[in-house]
CSV table of C-alpha atoms and ligand atoms in Angstrom, one decimal:
chain,number,residue,atom,x,y,z
A,1,MET,CA,159.9,-164.7,-35.3
A,2,LEU,CA,157.2,-166.4,-37.2
A,3,ASN,CA,157.1,-170.0,-36.4
A,4,ILE,CA,154.3,-172.0,-38.2
A,5,LEU,CA,153.4,-175.6,-37.6
A,6,ILE,CA,151.7,-177.2,-40.5
A,7,PHE,CA,149.5,-180.1,-39.2
A,8,GLY,CA,147.3,-182.6,-41.1
A,9,PRO,CA,147.1,-186.4,-42.1
A,10,PRO,CA,149.6,-187.9,-44.6
A,11,GLY,CA,148.5,-186.7,-48.0
A,12,SER,CA,146.9,-183.5,-47.0
A,13,GLY,CA,149.5,-181.3,-48.7
A,14,LYS,CA,151.7,-180.2,-45.9
A,15,GLY,CA,154.9,-180.5,-47.9
A,16,THR,CA,153.5,-178.6,-51.0
A,17,GLN,CA,152.0,-175.9,-48.9
A,18,SER,CA,155.0,-175.5,-46.6
A,19,LEU,CA,157.1,-174.8,-49.8
A,20,ASN,CA,154.7,-172.1,-50.9
A,21,ILE,CA,154.7,-170.5,-47.4
A,22,ILE,CA,158.4,-170.4,-47.0
A,23,LYS,CA,158.7,-168.7,-50.5
A,24,LYS,CA,156.2,-166.0,-49.7
A,25,TYR,CA,157.3,-165.2,-46.1
A,26,ASN,CA,161.0,-166.0,-46.4
A,27,LEU,CA,161.1,-168.8,-43.8
A,28,ILE,CA,163.0,-172.0,-43.4
A,29,HIS,CA,161.3,-175.3,-44.1
A,30,PHE,CA,161.9,-177.9,-41.5
A,31,SER,CA,160.6,-181.3,-42.3
A,32,THR,CA,161.3,-184.1,-40.1
A,33,GLY,CA,160.4,-186.6,-42.9
A,34,ASN,CA,162.8,-184.9,-45.4
A,35,ILE,CA,165.6,-185.0,-42.7
A,36,PHE,CA,165.0,-188.8,-42.2
A,37,ARG,CA,164.9,-189.4,-46.0
A,38,GLU,CA,168.3,-187.6,-46.4
A,39,GLU,CA,169.7,-189.6,-43.4
A,40,ILE,CA,168.6,-192.8,-45.1
A,41,LYS,CA,170.4,-191.8,-48.3
A,42,LYS,CA,173.6,-191.2,-46.5
A,43,GLN,CA,173.1,-194.6,-44.6
A,44,SER,CA,173.8,-192.7,-41.5
A,45,LYS,CA,173.1,-194.6,-38.2
A,46,VAL,CA,170.0,-192.6,-37.6
A,47,GLY,CA,168.9,-193.2,-41.2
A,48,ILE,CA,169.2,-196.9,-40.9
A,49,LEU,CA,167.3,-196.9,-37.7
A,50,ALA,CA,164.5,-194.6,-38.8
A,51,LYS,CA,164.0,-196.6,-42.0
A,52,LYS,CA,162.9,-199.6,-40.0
A,53,TYR,CA,159.9,-197.5,-38.9
A,54,ILE,CA,159.2,-195.5,-41.9
A,55,ASP,CA,159.0,-198.5,-44.2
A,56,LYS,CA,156.3,-200.0,-42.0
A,57,GLY,CA,154.4,-196.7,-41.9
A,58,CYS,CA,155.2,-196.4,-38.1
A,59,LEU,CA,156.5,-193.3,-36.2
A,60,VAL,CA,160.1,-193.0,-35.4
A,61,PRO,CA,160.7,-193.1,-31.7
A,62,ASP,CA,160.3,-189.8,-30.0
A,63,LYS,CA,163.9,-189.7,-28.6
A,64,ILE,CA,165.4,-189.8,-32.1
A,65,VAL,CA,163.0,-187.1,-33.3
A,66,VAL,CA,163.6,-184.8,-30.5
A,67,ASP,CA,167.5,-185.1,-31.0
A,68,ILE,CA,167.1,-184.4,-34.6
A,69,ILE,CA,165.1,-181.3,-33.9
A,70,SER,CA,167.3,-179.8,-31.2
A,71,LYS,CA,170.4,-180.4,-33.4
A,72,ASN,CA,169.0,-178.9,-36.5
A,73,ILE,CA,167.2,-175.8,-35.1
A,74,ASN,CA,170.1,-174.6,-33.1
A,75,SER,CA,172.4,-174.7,-36.2
A,76,LYS,CA,169.9,-172.2,-37.8
A,77,ASN,CA,169.8,-169.0,-35.8
A,78,GLU,CA,169.6,-166.4,-38.5
A,79,THR,CA,166.1,-166.7,-39.7
A,80,LYS,CA,162.8,-164.9,-39.8
A,81,GLY,CA,161.1,-168.0,-38.7
A,82,PHE,CA,160.3,-171.7,-39.6
A,83,VAL,CA,157.6,-173.9,-41.2
A,84,PHE,CA,157.5,-177.0,-39.2
A,85,ASP,CA,156.1,-179.8,-41.4
A,86,GLY,CA,155.4,-183.2,-40.0
A,87,PHE,CA,156.4,-182.3,-36.4
A,88,PRO,CA,155.3,-182.7,-33.7
A,89,ARG,CA,153.5,-186.0,-34.2
A,90,THR,CA,153.0,-187.1,-30.7
A,91,LEU,CA,152.0,-185.5,-27.3
A,92,ARG,CA,155.6,-186.1,-26.0
A,93,GLN,CA,157.1,-184.3,-29.0
A,94,ALA,CA,154.6,-181.5,-28.7
A,95,GLU,CA,155.4,-180.9,-25.1
A,96,PHE,CA,159.1,-181.1,-25.7
A,97,PHE,CA,158.9,-178.6,-28.5
A,98,ASP,CA,156.8,-176.0,-26.6
A,99,ASP,CA,159.4,-176.2,-23.9
A,100,PHE,CA,162.4,-176.1,-26.3
A,101,MET,CA,161.0,-173.1,-28.3
A,102,ASN,CA,159.8,-171.1,-25.3
A,103,LYS,CA,163.3,-171.4,-23.7
A,104,ARG,CA,164.8,-169.9,-26.9
A,105,ASN,CA,162.2,-167.2,-26.7
A,106,THR,CA,160.8,-168.2,-30.1
A,107,PRO,CA,157.4,-169.8,-29.4
A,108,VAL,CA,155.2,-171.3,-32.0
A,109,SER,CA,153.0,-168.6,-33.5
A,110,LEU,CA,150.4,-170.6,-35.3
A,111,VAL,CA,149.2,-174.2,-36.0
A,112,ILE,CA,147.6,-174.5,-39.4
A,113,SER,CA,145.7,-177.7,-39.8
A,114,ILE,CA,144.9,-178.8,-43.4
A,115,GLU,CA,141.7,-180.9,-43.3
A,116,VAL,CA,141.1,-183.4,-46.1
A,117,GLU,CA,138.6,-186.4,-46.3
A,118,GLU,CA,140.1,-189.7,-45.9
A,119,GLN,CA,139.4,-191.1,-49.4
A,120,GLU,CA,141.0,-188.1,-50.9
A,121,LEU,CA,144.2,-188.8,-48.9
A,122,TYR,CA,144.5,-192.2,-50.5
A,123,ASN,CA,143.9,-190.7,-54.0
A,124,ARG,CA,146.5,-188.0,-53.4
A,125,ILE,CA,149.2,-190.4,-52.1
A,126,LEU,CA,148.7,-193.0,-54.7
A,127,HIS,CA,148.8,-190.3,-57.3
A,128,ARG,CA,152.1,-188.9,-55.7
A,129,ALA,CA,153.5,-192.5,-55.6
A,130,LYS,CA,153.8,-192.5,-59.4
A,131,ASP,CA,156.5,-190.0,-59.3
A,132,SER,CA,157.9,-190.0,-55.7
A,133,ASP,CA,160.7,-192.6,-54.9
A,134,ARG,CA,159.2,-192.8,-51.4
A,135,SER,CA,159.2,-196.4,-50.1
A,136,ASP,CA,156.3,-195.7,-47.9
A,137,ASP,CA,153.9,-194.5,-50.7
A,138,ASN,CA,152.0,-197.8,-51.3
A,139,LEU,CA,148.6,-198.9,-50.2
A,140,LYS,CA,149.4,-201.1,-47.4
A,141,ILE,CA,151.8,-198.7,-45.8
A,142,ILE,CA,149.6,-195.7,-46.3
A,143,LYS,CA,146.7,-197.5,-44.5
A,144,ASN,CA,149.0,-197.8,-41.6
A,145,ARG,CA,150.2,-194.3,-41.9
A,146,ILE,CA,146.7,-193.0,-41.7
A,147,LYS,CA,145.8,-195.4,-38.7
A,148,VAL,CA,148.9,-194.2,-36.9
A,149,TYR,CA,148.0,-190.6,-37.5
A,150,LYS,CA,144.6,-191.1,-36.1
A,151,LYS,CA,145.8,-192.8,-33.0
A,152,GLN,CA,148.9,-190.9,-32.1
A,153,THR,CA,148.8,-187.5,-33.9
A,154,GLU,CA,145.1,-186.5,-34.2
A,155,PRO,CA,144.9,-186.2,-30.4
A,156,LEU,CA,147.2,-183.3,-30.6
A,157,ILE,CA,144.4,-181.1,-32.0
A,158,LYS,CA,143.0,-180.8,-28.4
A,159,TYR,CA,146.4,-179.9,-27.2
A,160,PHE,CA,146.8,-177.1,-29.8
A,161,LYS,CA,143.3,-175.9,-29.3
A,162,ALA,CA,143.8,-175.4,-25.7
A,163,GLN,CA,146.7,-172.9,-26.6
A,164,ASP,CA,144.5,-170.8,-28.8
A,165,LYS,CA,146.9,-171.2,-31.7
A,166,TYR,CA,144.8,-173.7,-33.8
A,167,TRP,CA,143.7,-172.8,-37.3
A,168,PRO,CA,141.8,-175.4,-39.2
A,169,ILE,CA,141.8,-175.0,-43.1
A,170,ASN,CA,139.5,-176.7,-45.5
A,171,GLY,CA,142.1,-178.6,-47.6
A,172,MET,CA,139.4,-180.0,-50.1
A,173,ALA,CA,140.4,-177.7,-53.0
A,174,ASP,CA,143.2,-177.0,-55.4
A,175,ILE,CA,146.7,-176.0,-54.3
A,176,ASP,CA,146.3,-172.3,-54.9
A,177,THR,CA,142.9,-172.1,-53.2
A,178,VAL,CA,144.2,-173.9,-50.2
A,179,PHE,CA,147.3,-171.7,-50.2
A,180,ASN,CA,145.0,-168.7,-50.4
A,181,ARG,CA,143.2,-169.9,-47.2
A,182,ILE,CA,146.5,-170.3,-45.5
A,183,THR,CA,147.9,-166.9,-46.2
A,184,ASN,CA,144.6,-165.3,-45.0
A,185,VAL,CA,145.3,-166.9,-41.6
A,186,ILE,CA,149.0,-165.9,-41.6
A,187,ASP,CA,148.3,-162.3,-42.8
A,188,ASN,CA,145.7,-161.8,-40.2
A,189,TYR,CA,148.2,-163.0,-37.6
A,190,ILE,CA,151.0,-160.7,-38.7
A,191,GLU,CA,148.5,-157.7,-38.9
A,192,ASN,CA,147.2,-158.3,-35.5
A,193,LYS,CA,150.5,-159.1,-33.7
B,201,LIG,P1,156.4,-187.4,-43.7
B,201,LIG,O1,157.3,-187.1,-44.9
B,201,LIG,O2,156.1,-186.1,-42.8
B,201,LIG,O3,155.1,-187.9,-44.3
B,201,LIG,O4,157.1,-188.5,-42.9
B,201,LIG,C1,157.5,-189.7,-43.4
B,201,LIG,C2,157.7,-190.7,-42.2
B,201,LIG,O5,158.8,-190.2,-41.4
B,201,LIG,C3,156.6,-191.0,-41.3
B,201,LIG,O6,155.7,-191.9,-41.7
B,201,LIG,C4,157.3,-191.4,-40.1
B,201,LIG,O7,157.7,-192.7,-40.2
B,201,LIG,C5,158.6,-190.7,-40.1
B,201,LIG,N1,158.5,-189.3,-39.4
B,201,LIG,C6,158.5,-188.1,-39.9
B,201,LIG,N2,158.3,-187.1,-38.9
B,201,LIG,C7,158.1,-187.8,-37.8
B,201,LIG,C8,157.9,-187.4,-36.5
B,201,LIG,N3,157.7,-186.1,-36.2
B,201,LIG,N4,157.8,-188.3,-35.5
B,201,LIG,C9,157.9,-189.6,-35.9
B,201,LIG,N5,158.1,-190.1,-37.1
B,201,LIG,C10,158.2,-189.1,-38.0
């Protein structure tokens, strides 16, 4: 199985590049953000709870995230692999996830981290806000999402590096160029497996 984590701050292009990757390598896209947005639309219990955090630009509590992951992955056994987008975002989630995937004998293969300068993150999210109907794509909330990323998610880089699975990619380019950089890493992994 090919299990790829796409890592990076809000606005780095994780969603866009995840869609490119799943198309090329025939994988399943697994975005916790998308799952929460669907739950919000359905007005489910989880959706109503998650919305309180999402609308403030805060992280949804680990317990809720971890339950969503276990439930959704176990229902999709017949796949060549997954692209995980926006997960894990805390050390607790990362530790849970490694344990979970190792027990299924489907460990994480690669962590691909899209690196983008901070000012560019604001430009991209504010640009996206024109078309997205995301309640968290506005300046005040974006500021908090980036602050939360730095405090709670960025420390995971050290965790991934220690596992020798961490591949930083320069994300300061157009979508195709960044995708090319990503496929180089994935193809290299597949060839040397
Ligand atoms: P995203 O679409 O990945 O930018 O996620 C949108 C929002 O959903 C985030 O700002 C968080 O509030 C919430 N969220 C998504 N994934 C997670 C996660 N793994 N842990 C906690 N909160 C999350």
